[in-house]
Amino acid sequence: MSTQNQKVAIVTGASQGIGAGVVEAYRKLGYGVVATSRTIAPADDADIVTVQGDIADPATAERVVAAAIERFGRIDTLVNNAGVFVAKPFTDYTADDYAAVLGINMTGFFRITQLAIGHMLTQGGGHIVNVTTSLVDNADARVPSALASLTKGGLQSATKSLAIEYATRGIRANAVSPGTIKTPMHPEETHMGLAALHPVGRMGEVSDIVDAVVFLENAPFVTGEILHVDGGMSAGH
Ligand SMILES: NC(=O)c1ccc[n+]([C@@H]2O[C@H](COP(=O)([O-])OP(=O)(O)OC[C@H]3O[C@@H](n4cnc5c(N)ncnc54)[C@H](OP(=O)(O)O)[C@@H]3O)[C@@H](O)[C@H]2O)c1
């Protein structure tokens, strides 16, 4: 049963992959969770509220935050995890690719983060976690993906900016920057090739990213951190 003292996390892109793992982890930490994506199903767990919607639409952010306040009365953590990845040579990107990637990865971060921080300021603290990609800091000729770098790079910069803007008001902002992770984003037949992109010679598991989010959650002196969880990609090739 939830109480006003129960902490609360919002997780976007929560229907599968990393987001679904993050939802499970916050429940294990005892948090009430508001989980959102376009197709997310209602949960059996009474302490998980699900809200369907396109995160590129600011109206979804309004509904998700309203659901958190209505059901739990507070917001302690927002994990901006919803994202898409379109890898193409730069000149092959279409206007639709641009609109989709910018809409989900960046616009999808903006309104929900504004609203969540508004509540965190009233409560006296909170935590924003953005899920980015190691490609931002480690461009790879084998994976041309400038739109990923444009959007997730923006999120990484905004992570630091928010960390500094709110440092004295109890709100932390961090990012987890993954290598390639085994989720439905990557069909099984691509795994061998993707594993070879990492110095450690394997893809990451959802649990690798979830563990990093949980670490950041439990690290009150860490803010503005871009935590690379990428099998060594950020160290070199
Ligand atoms: N997997 C990797 O290798 C990898 C590497 C680096 C970074 N990342 C980042 O990690 C995050 C999670 O990736 P993942 O691998 O878990 O992806 P995934 O398995 O493809 O899941 C993506 C999630 O985002 C949701 N989503 C997609 N479009 C949406 C929209 N328009 N509005 C609302 N929700 C939407 C999906 O749910 P619905 O379909 O129900 O909307 C799903 O829950 C993303 O930000 C991704 O960029 C992943």
Short mmCIF file of N, CA, C and O in Angstrom, two decimals, residues 169-222:
data_model
loop_
_atom_site.label_atom_id
_atom_site.label_comp_id
_atom_site.label_asym_id
_atom_site.label_seq_id
_atom_site.Cartn_x
_atom_site.Cartn_y
_atom_site.Cartn_z
N ARG A 169 19.22 23.14 -4.42
CA ARG A 169 17.81 22.97 -4.05
C ARG A 169 17.40 21.50 -3.96
O ARG A 169 16.23 21.15 -4.06
N GLY A 170 18.42 20.64 -3.79
CA GLY A 170 18.12 19.24 -3.47
C GLY A 170 17.77 18.37 -4.67
O GLY A 170 17.40 17.21 -4.49
N ILE A 171 17.87 18.95 -5.85
CA ILE A 171 17.52 18.14 -7.04
C ILE A 171 18.81 17.77 -7.76
O ILE A 171 19.60 18.64 -8.15
N ARG A 172 19.02 16.46 -7.92
CA ARG A 172 20.18 15.97 -8.67
C ARG A 172 19.76 15.60 -10.09
O ARG A 172 18.60 15.23 -10.32
N ALA A 173 20.72 15.69 -11.02
CA ALA A 173 20.48 15.25 -12.40
C ALA A 173 21.69 14.45 -12.86
O ALA A 173 22.83 14.90 -12.74
N ASN A 174 21.44 13.24 -13.33
CA ASN A 174 22.50 12.36 -13.80
C ASN A 174 22.07 11.69 -15.10
O ASN A 174 20.88 11.69 -15.44
N ALA A 175 23.04 11.09 -15.77
CA ALA A 175 22.71 10.34 -16.99
C ALA A 175 23.43 8.99 -16.95
O ALA A 175 24.52 8.87 -16.39
N VAL A 176 22.78 8.00 -17.54
CA VAL A 176 23.45 6.73 -17.81
C VAL A 176 23.63 6.64 -19.32
O VAL A 176 22.69 6.86 -20.09
N SER A 177 24.86 6.37 -19.72
CA SER A 177 25.24 6.39 -21.13
C SER A 177 25.60 4.96 -21.57
O SER A 177 26.74 4.52 -21.40
N PRO A 178 24.62 4.23 -22.11
CA PRO A 178 24.87 2.80 -22.39
C PRO A 178 25.64 2.55 -23.68
O PRO A 178 25.57 3.33 -24.63
N GLY A 179 26.36 1.42 -23.68
CA GLY A 179 26.80 0.82 -24.94
C GLY A 179 25.58 0.15 -25.56
O GLY A 179 24.44 0.59 -25.36
N THR A 180 25.80 -0.92 -26.29
CA THR A 180 24.67 -1.61 -26.92
C THR A 180 24.15 -2.68 -25.97
O THR A 180 24.92 -3.50 -25.47
N ILE A 181 22.85 -2.61 -25.73
CA ILE A 181 22.23 -3.44 -24.70
C ILE A 181 21.23 -4.40 -25.35
O ILE A 181 20.50 -4.01 -26.27
N LYS A 182 21.18 -5.62 -24.83
CA LYS A 182 20.24 -6.62 -25.37
C LYS A 182 18.81 -6.27 -24.96
O LYS A 182 18.39 -6.56 -23.83
N THR A 183 18.11 -5.61 -25.84
CA THR A 183 16.69 -5.29 -25.64
C THR A 183 15.99 -5.54 -26.96
O THR A 183 16.65 -5.77 -27.99
N PRO A 184 14.66 -5.43 -26.98
CA PRO A 184 13.95 -5.62 -28.26
C PRO A 184 14.36 -4.62 -29.35
O PRO A 184 14.01 -4.79 -30.52
N MET A 185 15.12 -3.57 -28.96
CA MET A 185 15.61 -2.61 -29.96
C MET A 185 16.49 -3.31 -31.00
O MET A 185 16.57 -2.87 -32.15
N HIS A 186 17.17 -4.39 -30.59
CA HIS A 186 18.14 -5.04 -31.49
C HIS A 186 17.74 -6.49 -31.76
O HIS A 186 17.79 -7.33 -30.85
N PRO A 187 17.36 -6.81 -33.01
CA PRO A 187 17.02 -8.20 -33.34
C PRO A 187 18.19 -9.14 -33.05
O PRO A 187 19.36 -8.75 -33.19
N GLU A 188 17.84 -10.34 -32.62
CA GLU A 188 18.83 -11.36 -32.23
C GLU A 188 19.96 -11.53 -33.26
O GLU A 188 21.13 -11.64 -32.90
N GLU A 189 19.58 -11.48 -34.55
CA GLU A 189 20.59 -11.74 -35.58
C GLU A 189 21.67 -10.66 -35.66
O GLU A 189 22.71 -10.84 -36.28
N THR A 190 21.43 -9.51 -35.02
CA THR A 190 22.43 -8.44 -35.04
C THR A 190 23.39 -8.52 -33.85
O THR A 190 24.39 -7.80 -33.80
N HIS A 191 23.09 -9.41 -32.90
CA HIS A 191 23.83 -9.39 -31.63
C HIS A 191 25.32 -9.65 -31.78
O HIS A 191 26.13 -9.00 -31.12
N MET A 192 25.67 -10.59 -32.65
CA MET A 192 27.09 -10.93 -32.75
C MET A 192 27.90 -9.73 -33.25
O MET A 192 28.94 -9.39 -32.71
N GLY A 193 27.37 -9.09 -34.28
CA GLY A 193 28.06 -7.91 -34.82
C GLY A 193 28.11 -6.79 -33.80
O GLY A 193 29.13 -6.10 -33.67
N LEU A 194 27.03 -6.59 -33.06
CA LEU A 194 27.00 -5.51 -32.07
C LEU A 194 27.94 -5.80 -30.90
O LEU A 194 28.58 -4.89 -30.37
N ALA A 195 28.04 -7.07 -30.52
CA ALA A 195 28.95 -7.44 -29.42
C ALA A 195 30.37 -7.00 -29.76
O ALA A 195 31.11 -6.51 -28.90
N ALA A 196 30.74 -7.15 -31.04
CA ALA A 196 32.11 -6.85 -31.46
C ALA A 196 32.45 -5.36 -31.39
O ALA A 196 33.62 -4.99 -31.46
N LEU A 197 31.44 -4.51 -31.24
CA LEU A 197 31.71 -3.07 -31.13
C LEU A 197 32.31 -2.70 -29.78
O LEU A 197 32.84 -1.61 -29.60
N HIS A 198 32.19 -3.62 -28.81
CA HIS A 198 32.60 -3.29 -27.43
C HIS A 198 33.95 -3.89 -27.11
O HIS A 198 34.18 -5.07 -27.39
N PRO A 199 34.84 -3.12 -26.47
CA PRO A 199 36.14 -3.67 -26.07
C PRO A 199 36.01 -4.98 -25.29
O PRO A 199 36.85 -5.87 -25.44
N VAL A 200 34.97 -5.13 -24.48
CA VAL A 200 34.84 -6.37 -23.70
C VAL A 200 34.29 -7.53 -24.55
O VAL A 200 34.21 -8.66 -24.08
N GLY A 201 33.90 -7.23 -25.79
CA GLY A 201 33.50 -8.30 -26.71
C GLY A 201 32.09 -8.83 -26.50
O GLY A 201 31.74 -9.89 -27.01
N ARG A 202 31.27 -8.10 -25.75
CA ARG A 202 29.87 -8.53 -25.58
C ARG A 202 28.96 -7.32 -25.47
O ARG A 202 29.41 -6.22 -25.17
N MET A 203 27.68 -7.58 -25.74
CA MET A 203 26.67 -6.55 -25.50
C MET A 203 26.39 -6.47 -24.00
O MET A 203 26.71 -7.40 -23.26
N GLY A 204 25.75 -5.38 -23.60
CA GLY A 204 25.32 -5.26 -22.20
C GLY A 204 23.96 -5.90 -22.01
O GLY A 204 23.22 -6.15 -22.97
N GLU A 205 23.65 -6.17 -20.75
CA GLU A 205 22.33 -6.69 -20.38
C GLU A 205 21.51 -5.53 -19.78
O GLU A 205 22.08 -4.55 -19.28
N VAL A 206 20.20 -5.68 -19.80
CA VAL A 206 19.34 -4.67 -19.17
C VAL A 206 19.77 -4.43 -17.72
O VAL A 206 19.82 -3.29 -17.24
N SER A 207 20.15 -5.51 -17.04
CA SER A 207 20.54 -5.37 -15.63
C SER A 207 21.78 -4.47 -15.46
O SER A 207 21.92 -3.81 -14.42
N ASP A 208 22.65 -4.42 -16.47
CA ASP A 208 23.82 -3.54 -16.38
C ASP A 208 23.38 -2.08 -16.27
O ASP A 208 23.96 -1.28 -15.51
N ILE A 209 22.36 -1.72 -17.03
CA ILE A 209 21.88 -0.33 -17.01
C ILE A 209 21.05 -0.08 -15.75
O ILE A 209 21.17 0.97 -15.11
N VAL A 210 20.22 -1.03 -15.41
CA VAL A 210 19.39 -0.89 -14.20
C VAL A 210 20.27 -0.70 -12.97
O VAL A 210 20.01 0.16 -12.12
N ASP A 211 21.33 -1.49 -12.87
CA ASP A 211 22.24 -1.36 -11.72
C ASP A 211 22.84 0.04 -11.65
O ASP A 211 23.04 0.59 -10.55
N ALA A 212 23.14 0.62 -12.81
CA ALA A 212 23.71 1.98 -12.83
C ALA A 212 22.68 3.01 -12.37
O ALA A 212 23.01 3.94 -11.61
N VAL A 213 21.44 2.84 -12.78
CA VAL A 213 20.39 3.77 -12.35
C VAL A 213 20.21 3.66 -10.83
O VAL A 213 20.11 4.68 -10.13
N VAL A 214 20.21 2.45 -10.33
CA VAL A 214 20.03 2.24 -8.88
C VAL A 214 21.22 2.83 -8.12
O VAL A 214 21.06 3.46 -7.07
N PHE A 215 22.43 2.65 -8.66
CA PHE A 215 23.61 3.26 -8.02
C PHE A 215 23.42 4.78 -7.91
O PHE A 215 23.61 5.36 -6.84
N LEU A 216 23.02 5.39 -9.03
CA LEU A 216 22.85 6.86 -9.01
C LEU A 216 21.76 7.27 -8.03
O LEU A 216 21.87 8.30 -7.35
N GLU A 217 20.71 6.46 -7.97
CA GLU A 217 19.61 6.77 -7.03
C GLU A 217 20.12 6.82 -5.60
O GLU A 217 19.68 7.65 -4.80
N ASN A 218 21.06 5.93 -5.29
CA ASN A 218 21.55 5.79 -3.91
C ASN A 218 22.86 6.54 -3.67
O ASN A 218 23.58 6.22 -2.73
N ALA A 219 23.15 7.52 -4.52
CA ALA A 219 24.44 8.23 -4.42
C ALA A 219 24.19 9.73 -4.28
O ALA A 219 24.33 10.50 -5.23
N PRO A 220 23.84 10.18 -3.07
CA PRO A 220 23.39 11.57 -2.91
C PRO A 220 24.45 12.63 -3.21
O PRO A 220 24.09 13.78 -3.43
N PHE A 221 25.73 12.23 -3.25
CA PHE A 221 26.79 13.22 -3.53
C PHE A 221 27.13 13.25 -5.03
O PHE A 221 28.05 13.92 -5.46
N VAL A 222 26.39 12.46 -5.82
CA VAL A 222 26.67 12.39 -7.27
C VAL A 222 25.60 13.17 -8.01
O VAL A 222 24.42 12.82 -7.96
#
